[in-house]
Amino acid sequence: MSLLSPVVDGDGAPFWEYASRGELRVQTCADCAEPRFPPRPCCPYCQSFDSDWRPVSGRGRIWSYVVPHPPLLPGYAELAPYNTVLVELTDAPRIRLVGNVVTAADAPLDSVDPARLRIGAGVRVVFAPPDEQGLRLPRWLLERP
Amino acid sequence: MAGLKDATAIAGIGRTAFAKQLPESERTLACRAIVAALDDAGIAASEVDAFASYTMEETDEVEIAKAIGAGDVTFFSKVGYGGGGSCATLAHLAAAVATGQASVGVAWRSRKRGSGPRPWRNTAVQLPTPGQWTRPFGLLRPADEIGMLARRYMHEYGATRDHFFNVALACRNRANQNPAAMMYDRPLTRDMYMTSRWISEPLCLFDNCLETDGALACVVVSAERARDCRQKPVYLHSVAQGLPAQHHGMVNYWNDDPLTGPAWTAARQLWKTADFGPDDVDVAQIYDAFTPLIPLSLEGYGFCGRGEGAAFTEGGALEIGGRLPLNTAGGGLSEAYVHGFNLITEGVRQLRGTSTAQVPSASTCLVTAGEGVPTSAVLLRS
Ligand SMILES: [Zn+2]
């Protein structure tokens, strides 16, 4: 049983296109330069409809995390307990990405012992191998494994 | 500004049994609850001309109106965001009745969550925006989404599992006094809580609401009309909805401060149009799909300061005789989880003086809807 693949919409498509090239980029207003997430058509700060996708360093800190146990969807139940983290980006502190801490880009969701996770721990982004739709999910490695 | 303050009242309440599995359909259960509420009020079904429910309600007003024998209906409304809509159904009816759009309103919720499928299992509904940012990473269920906030809350403010247990215990103790509650004959101990299975760490089994089949309804009429009804009127003193700036569904992770959720927004509006404040609330029915929602809501509605919600639960504060008796029929954690509508009917019973865990001479009650999603709340007074 495979895991869920993102269902990409028009606003989110650039994020996934950059991710498939191994780049982490955040939608940023072309007029006032404020980053925003999740992607959307209009800047909430200045109402501009023009945006860029700005590269970020891919460094962040764990803001919080959970360790889900069954009942879960089948593909996830097989891997449980695994971790799901919320990573606050170093370059853009209000931008927080949901993800998973793993031991390597291609390692399974349950590859890190949850006891090793701490709020505030430094992480850096890697990208999973392409899924069936060719999408690559950002994943996170502990800075101090 | 006269507004809605005390202009309308709840004149009748009704419900079905609560169980893990009930044989009747959601439509039949809805009709039973509504007919019971009208009978409680002493109002004929033919007088009903307004309906309000949740967008997630799968019975619709056309079928309900036809089945119960309602008259011509001139107002109908459905409120989004799941459990966030409970109190808003009353707010919409209050507005309709107070402005003369209708005269007898019925709000209802019927649900077979105990025997039916769990909504989060439907991946087709889950995945489009905003699901693309959360679901693939295994953040699948509401328990996972709230667990993320709970862990951060524990980290930031020193909240512990014992604080969450205080919430679970207060609800269970009240359910143990309420023969209609699903957990009536099932006491809870600290040992049971601490050794129960995880659902999404840091949340365990007893931090989660019940899966329930059941239905409930309320009848809303003008204050004037309510004084001639069968039951003592319970006035809708203040009503509010809350959708905070930059809010994002149940994963409110992209605000400056994800730990201040929709409760804060609803509370500002609620207290603005009320004649009293949090210190004057005798009893509270606070939406408890998950235990951490209680400390977050206690802060949001102003019963304590920011970060003090966990400590507020200490020393029996939420028990009968405590500072703020909570969820006195057992709440979603221990009476039934019908998207919080049972919290409304219990608020009414408290102000009628007919609760199974009656707070002596209670005359004010706060009822809240789901926190973490766009929400709503009402202040009831007798
Ligand atoms: Zn802008």
Short mmCIF file of C-alpha atoms and ligand atoms in Angstrom, two decimals:
data_model
loop_
_atom_site.label_atom_id
_atom_site.label_comp_id
_atom_site.label_asym_id
_atom_site.label_seq_id
_atom_site.Cartn_x
_atom_site.Cartn_y
_atom_site.Cartn_z
CA MET A 1 0.00 0.00 0.00
CA SER A 2 1.54 3.26 -1.09
CA LEU A 3 1.32 6.53 0.79
CA LEU A 4 -0.85 9.48 -0.23
CA SER A 5 0.53 11.66 -2.98
CA PRO A 6 -0.16 15.42 -2.93
CA VAL A 7 -3.11 16.49 -5.07
CA VAL A 8 -1.59 19.57 -6.63
CA ASP A 9 -3.68 22.66 -7.32
CA GLY A 10 -2.78 25.67 -9.44
CA ASP A 11 -1.54 27.75 -6.52
CA GLY A 12 0.62 24.95 -5.15
CA ALA A 13 2.01 23.63 -8.45
CA PRO A 14 5.23 25.73 -8.46
CA PHE A 15 6.17 24.44 -5.00
CA TRP A 16 5.98 20.85 -6.23
CA GLU A 17 7.73 21.64 -9.52
CA TYR A 18 10.71 23.12 -7.68
CA ALA A 19 10.64 20.25 -5.18
CA SER A 20 10.84 17.73 -8.02
CA ARG A 21 14.12 19.44 -9.00
CA GLY A 22 15.36 19.22 -5.42
CA GLU A 23 14.75 22.87 -4.63
CA LEU A 24 12.82 24.27 -1.66
CA ARG A 25 11.17 27.54 -2.63
CA VAL A 26 8.53 29.68 -0.93
CA GLN A 27 5.95 31.87 -2.61
CA THR A 28 6.92 35.50 -2.05
CA CYS A 29 5.10 38.70 -2.97
CA ALA A 30 6.72 40.35 -6.00
CA ASP A 31 5.70 43.78 -4.69
CA CYS A 32 6.17 43.81 -0.90
CA ALA A 33 8.54 40.79 -0.70
CA GLU A 34 6.64 39.09 2.14
CA PRO A 35 6.72 35.28 1.96
CA ARG A 36 3.45 33.40 2.39
CA PHE A 37 2.38 29.82 2.92
CA PRO A 38 0.33 27.92 1.87
CA PRO A 39 0.45 29.39 -1.65
CA ARG A 40 -2.52 31.51 -2.73
CA PRO A 41 -3.42 33.94 -5.52
CA CYS A 42 -3.16 37.21 -3.62
CA CYS A 43 -0.75 38.78 -1.12
CA PRO A 44 -2.50 39.19 2.27
CA TYR A 45 -0.22 42.13 3.14
CA CYS A 46 -0.50 44.33 0.01
CA GLN A 47 -3.13 42.56 -2.17
CA SER A 48 -0.70 42.20 -5.05
CA PHE A 49 -1.36 39.34 -7.45
CA ASP A 50 2.27 39.07 -8.54
CA SER A 51 4.49 36.56 -6.83
CA ASP A 52 7.93 34.97 -7.11
CA TRP A 53 9.17 31.67 -5.80
CA ARG A 54 12.18 32.48 -3.65
CA PRO A 55 14.75 29.79 -2.80
CA VAL A 56 15.33 29.20 0.90
CA SER A 57 18.31 27.55 2.57
CA GLY A 58 16.40 24.42 3.54
CA ARG A 59 17.42 24.82 7.18
CA GLY A 60 14.85 24.83 9.92
CA ARG A 61 13.91 23.87 13.46
CA ILE A 62 11.29 21.45 14.74
CA TRP A 63 8.37 23.57 16.01
CA SER A 64 6.37 20.55 17.16
CA TYR A 65 5.76 16.92 16.29
CA VAL A 66 3.34 14.05 16.78
CA VAL A 67 3.75 10.30 16.68
CA PRO A 68 0.63 8.77 15.11
CA HIS A 69 -0.51 5.26 16.05
CA PRO A 70 -3.29 3.21 14.38
CA PRO A 71 -6.12 3.36 13.40
CA LEU A 72 -4.63 4.97 10.29
CA LEU A 73 -4.93 4.59 6.53
CA PRO A 74 -3.36 1.24 5.57
CA GLY A 75 -0.07 2.48 4.09
CA TYR A 76 0.58 4.60 7.16
CA ALA A 77 -0.61 1.99 9.65
CA GLU A 78 2.13 -0.35 8.40
CA LEU A 79 4.77 2.25 9.28
CA ALA A 80 3.28 3.44 12.58
CA PRO A 81 4.43 4.67 14.94
CA TYR A 82 6.18 7.22 12.73
CA ASN A 83 6.80 10.94 13.22
CA THR A 84 5.13 13.92 11.61
CA VAL A 85 6.90 17.20 12.34
CA LEU A 86 6.23 20.86 11.79
CA VAL A 87 9.42 22.61 10.69
CA GLU A 88 9.88 26.35 11.07
CA LEU A 89 12.16 27.66 8.32
CA THR A 90 15.27 29.50 9.50
CA ASP A 91 15.00 32.01 6.64
CA ALA A 92 11.28 32.68 7.14
CA PRO A 93 10.16 31.94 10.69
CA ARG A 94 6.42 32.19 10.02
CA ILE A 95 6.67 29.60 7.27
CA ARG A 96 6.18 26.18 8.81
CA LEU A 97 6.16 23.02 6.73
CA VAL A 98 4.61 19.72 7.75
CA GLY A 99 7.01 16.87 7.06
CA ASN A 100 8.84 13.84 8.39
CA VAL A 101 12.26 13.42 9.96
CA VAL A 102 14.06 10.48 8.34
CA THR A 103 17.58 9.03 8.38
CA ALA A 104 18.08 9.47 4.62
CA ALA A 105 16.18 10.90 1.65
CA ASP A 106 14.93 7.45 0.68
CA ALA A 107 14.44 6.04 4.20
CA PRO A 108 10.95 5.10 5.43
CA LEU A 109 8.79 7.33 7.64
CA ASP A 110 9.61 5.24 10.70
CA SER A 111 13.39 5.31 10.23
CA VAL A 112 14.05 7.70 13.13
CA ASP A 113 13.37 6.72 16.74
CA PRO A 114 10.81 9.29 17.96
CA ALA A 115 12.76 9.52 21.23
CA ARG A 116 15.45 11.38 19.25
CA LEU A 117 13.10 14.24 18.34
CA ARG A 118 13.06 17.49 20.27
CA ILE A 119 11.26 20.78 19.77
CA GLY A 120 13.90 23.25 18.60
CA ALA A 121 16.15 20.61 17.02
CA GLY A 122 17.84 21.78 13.82
CA VAL A 123 16.91 20.02 10.58
CA ARG A 124 17.75 20.36 6.90
CA VAL A 125 15.73 19.48 3.87
CA VAL A 126 16.26 16.58 1.47
CA PHE A 127 13.87 15.35 -1.20
CA ALA A 128 12.34 11.90 -1.38
CA PRO A 129 12.72 9.85 -4.57
CA PRO A 130 9.92 10.59 -7.09
CA ASP A 131 6.58 8.95 -6.27
CA GLU A 132 4.28 7.36 -8.87
CA GLN A 133 3.28 10.82 -10.13
CA GLY A 134 6.87 12.04 -10.24
CA LEU A 135 6.39 14.27 -7.19
CA ARG A 136 9.23 14.55 -4.67
CA LEU A 137 8.25 15.30 -1.08
CA PRO A 138 10.52 17.45 1.08
CA ARG A 139 11.79 15.48 4.08
CA TRP A 140 14.05 16.41 6.94
CA LEU A 141 17.34 15.18 8.38
CA LEU A 142 18.43 16.00 11.92
CA GLU A 143 21.42 18.36 11.88
CA ARG A 144 22.90 16.28 14.70
CA PRO A 145 21.85 12.73 13.90
CA MET B 1 -27.73 49.13 19.76
CA ALA B 2 -30.35 46.67 20.96
CA GLY B 3 -28.95 43.85 18.82
CA LEU B 4 -29.63 40.23 19.64
CA LYS B 5 -29.08 40.44 23.39
CA ASP B 6 -31.80 38.40 25.12
CA ALA B 7 -34.10 38.98 22.13
CA THR B 8 -34.56 35.24 21.62
CA ALA B 9 -34.62 32.15 23.78
CA ILE B 10 -34.32 28.40 23.59
CA ALA B 11 -37.82 27.11 24.35
CA GLY B 12 -37.34 23.41 23.73
CA ILE B 13 -34.67 20.73 23.55
CA GLY B 14 -34.80 17.15 22.34
CA ARG B 15 -32.53 14.21 21.73
CA THR B 16 -32.39 10.53 20.87
CA ALA B 17 -30.48 7.90 22.79
CA PHE B 18 -26.68 7.96 22.37
CA ALA B 19 -24.94 4.72 21.43
CA LYS B 20 -22.09 3.27 19.45
CA GLN B 21 -24.71 1.92 17.07
CA LEU B 22 -28.36 2.89 16.61
CA PRO B 23 -30.54 1.04 14.08
CA GLU B 24 -32.43 4.06 12.70
CA SER B 25 -31.24 6.33 9.90
CA GLU B 26 -29.80 9.79 10.45
CA ARG B 27 -33.01 11.22 8.99
CA THR B 28 -35.21 9.32 11.40
CA LEU B 29 -33.00 10.25 14.34
CA ALA B 30 -33.11 13.92 13.30
CA CYS B 31 -36.90 13.85 13.13
CA ARG B 32 -37.15 12.18 16.54
CA ALA B 33 -34.92 14.83 18.16
CA ILE B 34 -36.80 17.71 16.50
CA VAL B 35 -40.25 16.35 17.37
CA ALA B 36 -39.08 15.86 20.96
CA ALA B 37 -37.77 19.44 21.13
CA LEU B 38 -41.05 20.85 19.78
CA ASP B 39 -42.99 18.76 22.28
CA ASP B 40 -40.70 20.02 25.06
CA ALA B 41 -41.53 23.60 24.02
CA GLY B 42 -45.22 22.90 23.47
CA ILE B 43 -45.05 24.26 19.91
CA ALA B 44 -46.74 22.60 16.91
CA ALA B 45 -44.52 21.41 14.06
CA SER B 46 -46.74 23.38 11.65
CA GLU B 47 -45.43 26.59 13.25
CA VAL B 48 -41.78 25.87 12.40
CA ASP B 49 -40.62 28.31 9.72
CA ALA B 50 -36.82 28.30 10.14
CA PHE B 51 -34.07 25.68 10.15
CA ALA B 52 -30.34 25.79 10.87
CA SER B 53 -27.73 23.07 10.94
CA TYR B 54 -24.14 22.26 9.99
CA THR B 55 -22.88 21.93 6.41
CA MET B 56 -21.66 18.48 7.46
CA GLU B 57 -25.23 17.54 8.39
CA GLU B 58 -26.37 14.98 5.83
CA THR B 59 -30.09 15.34 6.43
CA ASP B 60 -31.48 18.39 4.66
CA GLU B 61 -34.18 20.83 5.65
CA VAL B 62 -36.43 19.93 2.72
CA GLU B 63 -36.77 16.33 3.89
CA ILE B 64 -36.97 17.25 7.56
CA ALA B 65 -39.61 19.93 7.02
CA LYS B 66 -41.72 17.52 5.00
CA ALA B 67 -41.35 14.68 7.48
CA ILE B 68 -42.24 16.61 10.63
CA GLY B 69 -45.02 18.62 8.97
CA ALA B 70 -43.47 22.07 9.13
CA GLY B 71 -45.35 24.99 7.60
CA ASP B 72 -43.96 27.38 5.01
CA VAL B 73 -40.26 27.85 5.77
CA THR B 74 -38.85 31.36 5.32
CA PHE B 75 -35.30 30.97 6.66
CA PHE B 76 -32.76 28.15 6.37
CA SER B 77 -29.05 28.16 6.95
CA LYS B 78 -26.13 25.78 7.25
CA VAL B 79 -22.84 26.58 8.94
CA GLY B 80 -19.48 25.21 7.85
CA TYR B 81 -16.41 23.78 9.56
CA GLY B 82 -17.78 20.74 11.34
CA GLY B 83 -18.02 21.13 15.09
CA GLY B 84 -17.25 24.85 14.76
CA GLY B 85 -20.81 25.34 13.59
CA SER B 86 -22.76 24.11 16.61
CA CYS B 87 -23.45 27.41 18.39
CA ALA B 88 -23.64 29.32 15.12
CA THR B 89 -26.83 27.42 14.26
CA LEU B 90 -28.44 29.16 17.26
CA ALA B 91 -26.86 32.48 16.30
CA HIS B 92 -28.35 32.28 12.82
CA LEU B 93 -31.81 31.38 14.15
CA ALA B 94 -31.59 34.16 16.74
CA ALA B 95 -30.80 36.67 14.00
CA ALA B 96 -33.63 35.37 11.81
CA VAL B 97 -36.20 35.46 14.61
CA ALA B 98 -35.06 38.81 16.03
CA THR B 99 -35.26 40.46 12.61
CA GLY B 100 -38.65 39.01 11.77
CA GLN B 101 -37.51 36.65 9.02
CA ALA B 102 -39.07 33.75 10.89
CA SER B 103 -40.80 33.02 14.19
CA VAL B 104 -40.06 29.41 15.20
CA GLY B 105 -36.59 28.09 14.43
CA VAL B 106 -35.23 24.58 14.77
CA ALA B 107 -31.51 23.78 14.96
CA TRP B 108 -30.43 20.16 14.79
CA ARG B 109 -27.56 17.72 14.36
CA SER B 110 -27.95 14.04 13.56
CA ARG B 111 -24.96 11.83 13.14
CA LYS B 112 -23.99 8.19 12.89
CA ARG B 113 -20.33 8.55 13.60
CA GLY B 114 -20.27 5.54 15.92
CA SER B 115 -21.39 3.02 13.30
CA GLY B 116 -20.57 5.01 10.17
CA PRO B 117 -17.25 5.70 8.42
CA ARG B 118 -14.73 8.08 9.92
CA PRO B 119 -14.54 11.22 7.79
CA TRP B 120 -10.73 11.28 7.72
CA ARG B 121 -10.73 7.90 5.94
CA ASN B 122 -12.09 9.54 2.79
CA THR B 123 -8.84 10.39 1.03
CA ALA B 124 -10.60 11.90 -1.98
CA VAL B 125 -12.08 14.62 0.23
CA GLN B 126 -8.91 15.01 2.26
CA LEU B 127 -6.31 15.59 -0.39
CA PRO B 128 -6.95 18.79 -2.33
CA THR B 129 -5.97 22.12 -0.79
CA PRO B 130 -5.14 22.24 2.06
CA GLY B 131 -4.57 18.48 2.29
CA GLN B 132 -1.61 18.56 -0.12
CA TRP B 133 0.49 20.26 2.60
CA THR B 134 -0.32 17.82 5.41
CA ARG B 135 -1.83 14.46 4.44
CA PRO B 136 1.05 12.94 2.44
CA PHE B 137 3.25 13.35 5.52
CA GLY B 138 0.95 11.19 7.62
CA LEU B 139 -0.89 14.01 9.38
CA LEU B 140 -4.16 12.25 8.67
CA ARG B 141 -6.66 12.70 11.48
CA PRO B 142 -7.94 15.56 13.62
CA ALA B 143 -6.14 13.90 16.58
CA ASP B 144 -2.83 14.26 14.72
CA GLU B 145 -3.52 17.89 13.86
CA ILE B 146 -4.45 18.88 17.40
CA GLY B 147 -1.68 16.67 18.84
CA MET B 148 0.81 18.93 17.06
CA LEU B 149 -0.55 21.98 18.89
CA ALA B 150 -0.80 20.04 22.17
CA ARG B 151 2.90 19.09 22.06
CA ARG B 152 3.89 22.71 21.42
CA TYR B 153 1.57 23.89 24.21
CA MET B 154 3.19 21.45 26.64
CA HIS B 155 6.64 22.65 25.58
CA GLU B 156 5.85 26.34 25.77
CA TYR B 157 3.81 26.47 28.98
CA GLY B 158 4.74 23.40 31.00
CA ALA B 159 1.40 21.68 30.48
CA THR B 160 1.54 17.97 31.31
CA ARG B 161 -0.49 14.87 30.61
CA ASP B 162 -1.87 15.26 34.13
CA HIS B 163 -3.50 18.50 33.03
CA PHE B 164 -5.15 16.76 30.10
CA PHE B 165 -6.20 14.00 32.49
CA ASN B 166 -7.88 16.62 34.72
CA VAL B 167 -10.08 17.51 31.75
CA ALA B 168 -10.87 13.90 30.85
CA LEU B 169 -11.67 13.10 34.48
CA ALA B 170 -14.00 16.08 35.01
CA CYS B 171 -16.00 15.06 31.94
CA ARG B 172 -16.06 11.41 32.96
CA ASN B 173 -17.13 12.22 36.52
CA ARG B 174 -20.11 14.17 35.18
CA ALA B 175 -20.97 11.38 32.73
CA ASN B 176 -21.00 9.00 35.69
CA GLN B 177 -23.89 11.12 37.04
CA ASN B 178 -25.80 11.14 33.73
CA PRO B 179 -27.70 7.94 32.84
CA ALA B 180 -27.99 9.09 29.21
CA ALA B 181 -24.21 9.33 28.82
CA MET B 182 -22.38 6.60 26.91
CA MET B 183 -19.83 6.41 29.75
CA TYR B 184 -22.40 6.52 32.58
CA ASP B 185 -21.23 3.31 34.25
CA ARG B 186 -17.55 3.55 33.26
CA PRO B 187 -15.43 5.42 35.85
CA LEU B 188 -11.99 6.66 34.79
CA THR B 189 -8.83 6.49 36.90
CA ARG B 190 -5.45 8.18 36.49
CA ASP B 191 -3.87 4.76 36.04
CA MET B 192 -6.28 3.89 33.22
CA TYR B 193 -5.46 7.21 31.55
CA MET B 194 -1.68 6.96 31.89
CA THR B 195 -1.51 3.37 30.64
CA SER B 196 -4.04 3.65 27.79
CA ARG B 197 -2.95 3.24 24.19
CA TRP B 198 -1.61 6.15 22.18
CA ILE B 199 -3.65 7.64 19.35
CA SER B 200 -1.22 10.36 18.34
CA GLU B 201 1.48 11.04 20.93
CA PRO B 202 1.12 13.13 23.07
CA LEU B 203 -2.60 12.24 22.89
CA CYS B 204 -3.87 8.93 24.24
CA LEU B 205 -7.21 7.15 23.93
CA PHE B 206 -8.86 9.16 26.72
CA ASP B 207 -7.83 12.50 25.18
CA ASN B 208 -10.21 11.74 22.29
CA CYS B 209 -13.97 12.15 22.05
CA LEU B 210 -16.38 9.25 21.65
CA GLU B 211 -17.66 7.81 18.39
CA THR B 212 -21.43 8.19 18.68
CA ASP B 213 -24.74 7.66 16.90
CA GLY B 214 -27.41 10.15 17.97
CA ALA B 215 -29.29 13.35 17.24
CA LEU B 216 -30.26 16.52 19.11
CA ALA B 217 -32.37 19.59 18.45
CA CYS B 218 -33.27 23.00 19.90
CA VAL B 219 -36.24 25.29 19.31
CA VAL B 220 -35.53 29.04 19.17
CA VAL B 221 -38.30 31.63 19.44
CA SER B 222 -38.59 35.29 20.46
CA ALA B 223 -38.10 36.04 24.15
CA GLU B 224 -41.71 37.17 24.30
CA ARG B 225 -43.02 33.94 22.82
CA ALA B 226 -40.73 31.85 25.04
CA ARG B 227 -42.34 33.22 28.19
CA ASP B 228 -45.61 31.54 27.16
CA CYS B 229 -44.03 28.17 26.41
CA ARG B 230 -44.04 25.02 28.48
CA GLN B 231 -40.50 25.39 29.82
CA LYS B 232 -38.57 28.13 31.57
CA PRO B 233 -36.93 30.20 28.79
CA VAL B 234 -33.16 30.11 28.39
CA TYR B 235 -32.15 33.38 26.74
CA LEU B 236 -29.54 33.74 24.03
CA HIS B 237 -27.71 36.58 25.74
CA SER B 238 -24.75 36.87 23.37
CA VAL B 239 -23.73 34.99 20.24
CA ALA B 240 -20.60 35.04 18.13
CA GLN B 241 -18.73 33.36 15.32
CA GLY B 242 -14.96 33.43 14.97
CA LEU B 243 -12.69 33.12 11.94
CA PRO B 244 -9.34 34.72 12.82
CA ALA B 245 -7.06 36.53 10.41
CA GLN B 246 -4.83 34.15 8.45
CA HIS B 247 -6.64 31.12 9.81
CA HIS B 248 -6.20 27.79 8.05
CA GLY B 249 -8.67 25.02 8.88
CA MET B 250 -7.73 22.62 11.61
CA VAL B 251 -4.02 23.02 10.91
CA ASN B 252 -3.74 26.59 12.05
CA TYR B 253 0.04 26.38 11.81
CA TRP B 254 0.71 29.43 9.65
CA ASN B 255 -0.36 32.19 11.99
CA ASP B 256 2.18 34.21 13.93
CA ASP B 257 0.83 32.38 16.95
CA PRO B 258 -0.87 29.05 16.24
CA LEU B 259 -1.80 28.61 19.92
CA THR B 260 -4.30 31.47 19.76
CA GLY B 261 -7.07 29.96 17.70
CA PRO B 262 -10.60 30.95 16.71
CA ALA B 263 -11.75 30.95 20.36
CA TRP B 264 -9.96 34.28 20.86
CA THR B 265 -11.82 35.85 17.93
CA ALA B 266 -15.24 34.51 18.97
CA ALA B 267 -14.62 35.52 22.59
CA ARG B 268 -13.89 39.17 21.78
CA GLN B 269 -17.21 39.46 19.97
CA LEU B 270 -19.10 37.42 22.57
CA TRP B 271 -18.02 39.55 25.54
CA LYS B 272 -18.43 42.79 23.61
CA THR B 273 -22.18 42.31 23.43
CA ALA B 274 -22.63 40.77 26.91
CA ASP B 275 -23.65 42.42 30.17
CA PHE B 276 -21.22 40.24 32.15
CA GLY B 277 -17.76 38.72 31.83
CA PRO B 278 -15.94 35.43 32.34
CA ASP B 279 -15.91 35.82 36.15
CA ASP B 280 -19.71 35.75 36.14
CA VAL B 281 -20.07 32.47 34.25
CA ASP B 282 -21.56 29.82 36.57
CA VAL B 283 -21.01 26.77 34.39
CA ALA B 284 -19.34 26.10 31.03
CA GLN B 285 -19.89 23.63 28.20
CA ILE B 286 -16.64 23.85 26.24
CA TYR B 287 -16.09 21.87 23.05
CA ASP B 288 -13.98 18.87 23.94
CA ALA B 289 -13.25 16.78 20.85
CA PHE B 290 -9.76 16.55 22.40
CA THR B 291 -8.67 17.37 25.96
CA PRO B 292 -6.09 20.07 24.97
CA LEU B 293 -8.92 22.14 23.46
CA ILE B 294 -10.10 22.88 27.00
CA PRO B 295 -7.00 24.75 28.31
CA LEU B 296 -6.69 26.53 24.97
CA SER B 297 -10.36 27.57 25.15
CA LEU B 298 -10.14 28.61 28.82
CA GLU B 299 -7.45 31.05 27.73
CA GLY B 300 -9.30 32.14 24.60
CA TYR B 301 -12.56 32.89 26.40
CA GLY B 302 -10.74 34.81 29.12
CA PHE B 303 -11.11 32.56 32.17
CA CYS B 304 -7.35 32.84 32.71
CA GLY B 305 -4.32 34.41 31.10
CA ARG B 306 -2.30 33.18 28.14
CA GLY B 307 -0.47 29.97 29.03
CA GLU B 308 -2.45 29.53 32.26
CA GLY B 309 -5.12 27.18 30.93
CA ALA B 310 -3.39 23.99 32.01
CA ALA B 311 -2.79 25.23 35.57
CA PHE B 312 -6.44 26.37 35.67
CA THR B 313 -7.52 22.70 35.54
CA GLU B 314 -5.71 21.92 38.83
CA GLY B 315 -7.35 21.54 42.23
CA GLY B 316 -10.72 20.36 40.94
CA ALA B 317 -11.51 23.68 39.23
CA LEU B 318 -13.52 21.93 36.51
CA GLU B 319 -15.47 19.69 38.90
CA ILE B 320 -18.83 20.46 40.54
CA GLY B 321 -18.08 22.97 43.31
CA GLY B 322 -14.94 24.13 41.50
CA ARG B 323 -14.23 27.51 39.95
CA LEU B 324 -15.80 26.55 36.59
CA PRO B 325 -17.83 23.31 36.46
CA LEU B 326 -17.26 21.93 32.96
CA ASN B 327 -19.25 19.80 30.52
CA THR B 328 -21.70 18.76 33.19
CA ALA B 329 -23.40 16.01 31.15
CA GLY B 330 -20.03 14.48 30.26
CA GLY B 331 -19.24 16.41 27.08
CA GLY B 332 -17.93 14.96 23.85
CA LEU B 333 -15.33 13.02 25.81
CA SER B 334 -17.81 11.06 27.93
CA GLU B 335 -21.49 11.80 27.19
CA ALA B 336 -21.62 11.65 23.39
CA TYR B 337 -19.84 13.23 20.44
CA VAL B 338 -22.54 14.73 18.27
CA HIS B 339 -20.43 17.63 17.03
CA GLY B 340 -20.99 19.52 20.26
CA PHE B 341 -24.76 19.86 20.04
CA ASN B 342 -25.13 17.97 23.32
CA LEU B 343 -23.16 20.77 24.98
CA ILE B 344 -25.93 23.20 23.98
CA THR B 345 -28.74 21.07 25.38
CA GLU B 346 -26.82 20.54 28.62
CA GLY B 347 -26.36 24.31 28.94
CA VAL B 348 -30.14 24.64 28.67
CA ARG B 349 -30.73 21.98 31.33
CA GLN B 350 -28.32 23.74 33.72
CA LEU B 351 -30.25 27.00 33.42
CA ARG B 352 -33.56 25.20 33.81
CA GLY B 353 -32.16 23.57 36.95
CA THR B 354 -32.64 20.06 35.56
CA SER B 355 -29.09 18.80 34.96
CA THR B 356 -28.03 15.44 36.36
CA ALA B 357 -25.01 17.32 37.77
CA GLN B 358 -26.76 20.55 38.63
CA VAL B 359 -24.65 23.57 39.59
CA PRO B 360 -26.67 25.20 42.38
CA SER B 361 -28.60 28.25 41.13
CA ALA B 362 -26.69 28.44 37.85
CA SER B 363 -27.97 31.42 35.87
CA THR B 364 -25.24 31.92 33.24
CA CYS B 365 -23.61 29.37 30.96
CA LEU B 366 -20.99 29.61 28.21
CA VAL B 367 -21.34 27.09 25.39
CA THR B 368 -18.61 26.89 22.76
CA ALA B 369 -18.19 25.16 19.40
CA GLY B 370 -15.12 23.41 18.02
CA GLU B 371 -11.80 25.17 18.68
CA GLY B 372 -9.10 24.91 16.02
CA VAL B 373 -11.66 25.38 13.26
CA PRO B 374 -13.73 28.50 12.44
CA THR B 375 -15.91 28.48 15.52
CA SER B 376 -18.89 29.94 17.37
CA ALA B 377 -20.13 30.38 20.92
CA VAL B 378 -23.21 31.45 22.86
CA LEU B 379 -23.77 32.87 26.30
CA LEU B 380 -26.96 31.54 27.81
CA ARG B 381 -28.75 33.09 30.78
CA SER B 382 -31.92 32.21 32.64
ZN ZN C 1 2.60 41.92 -0.90
#
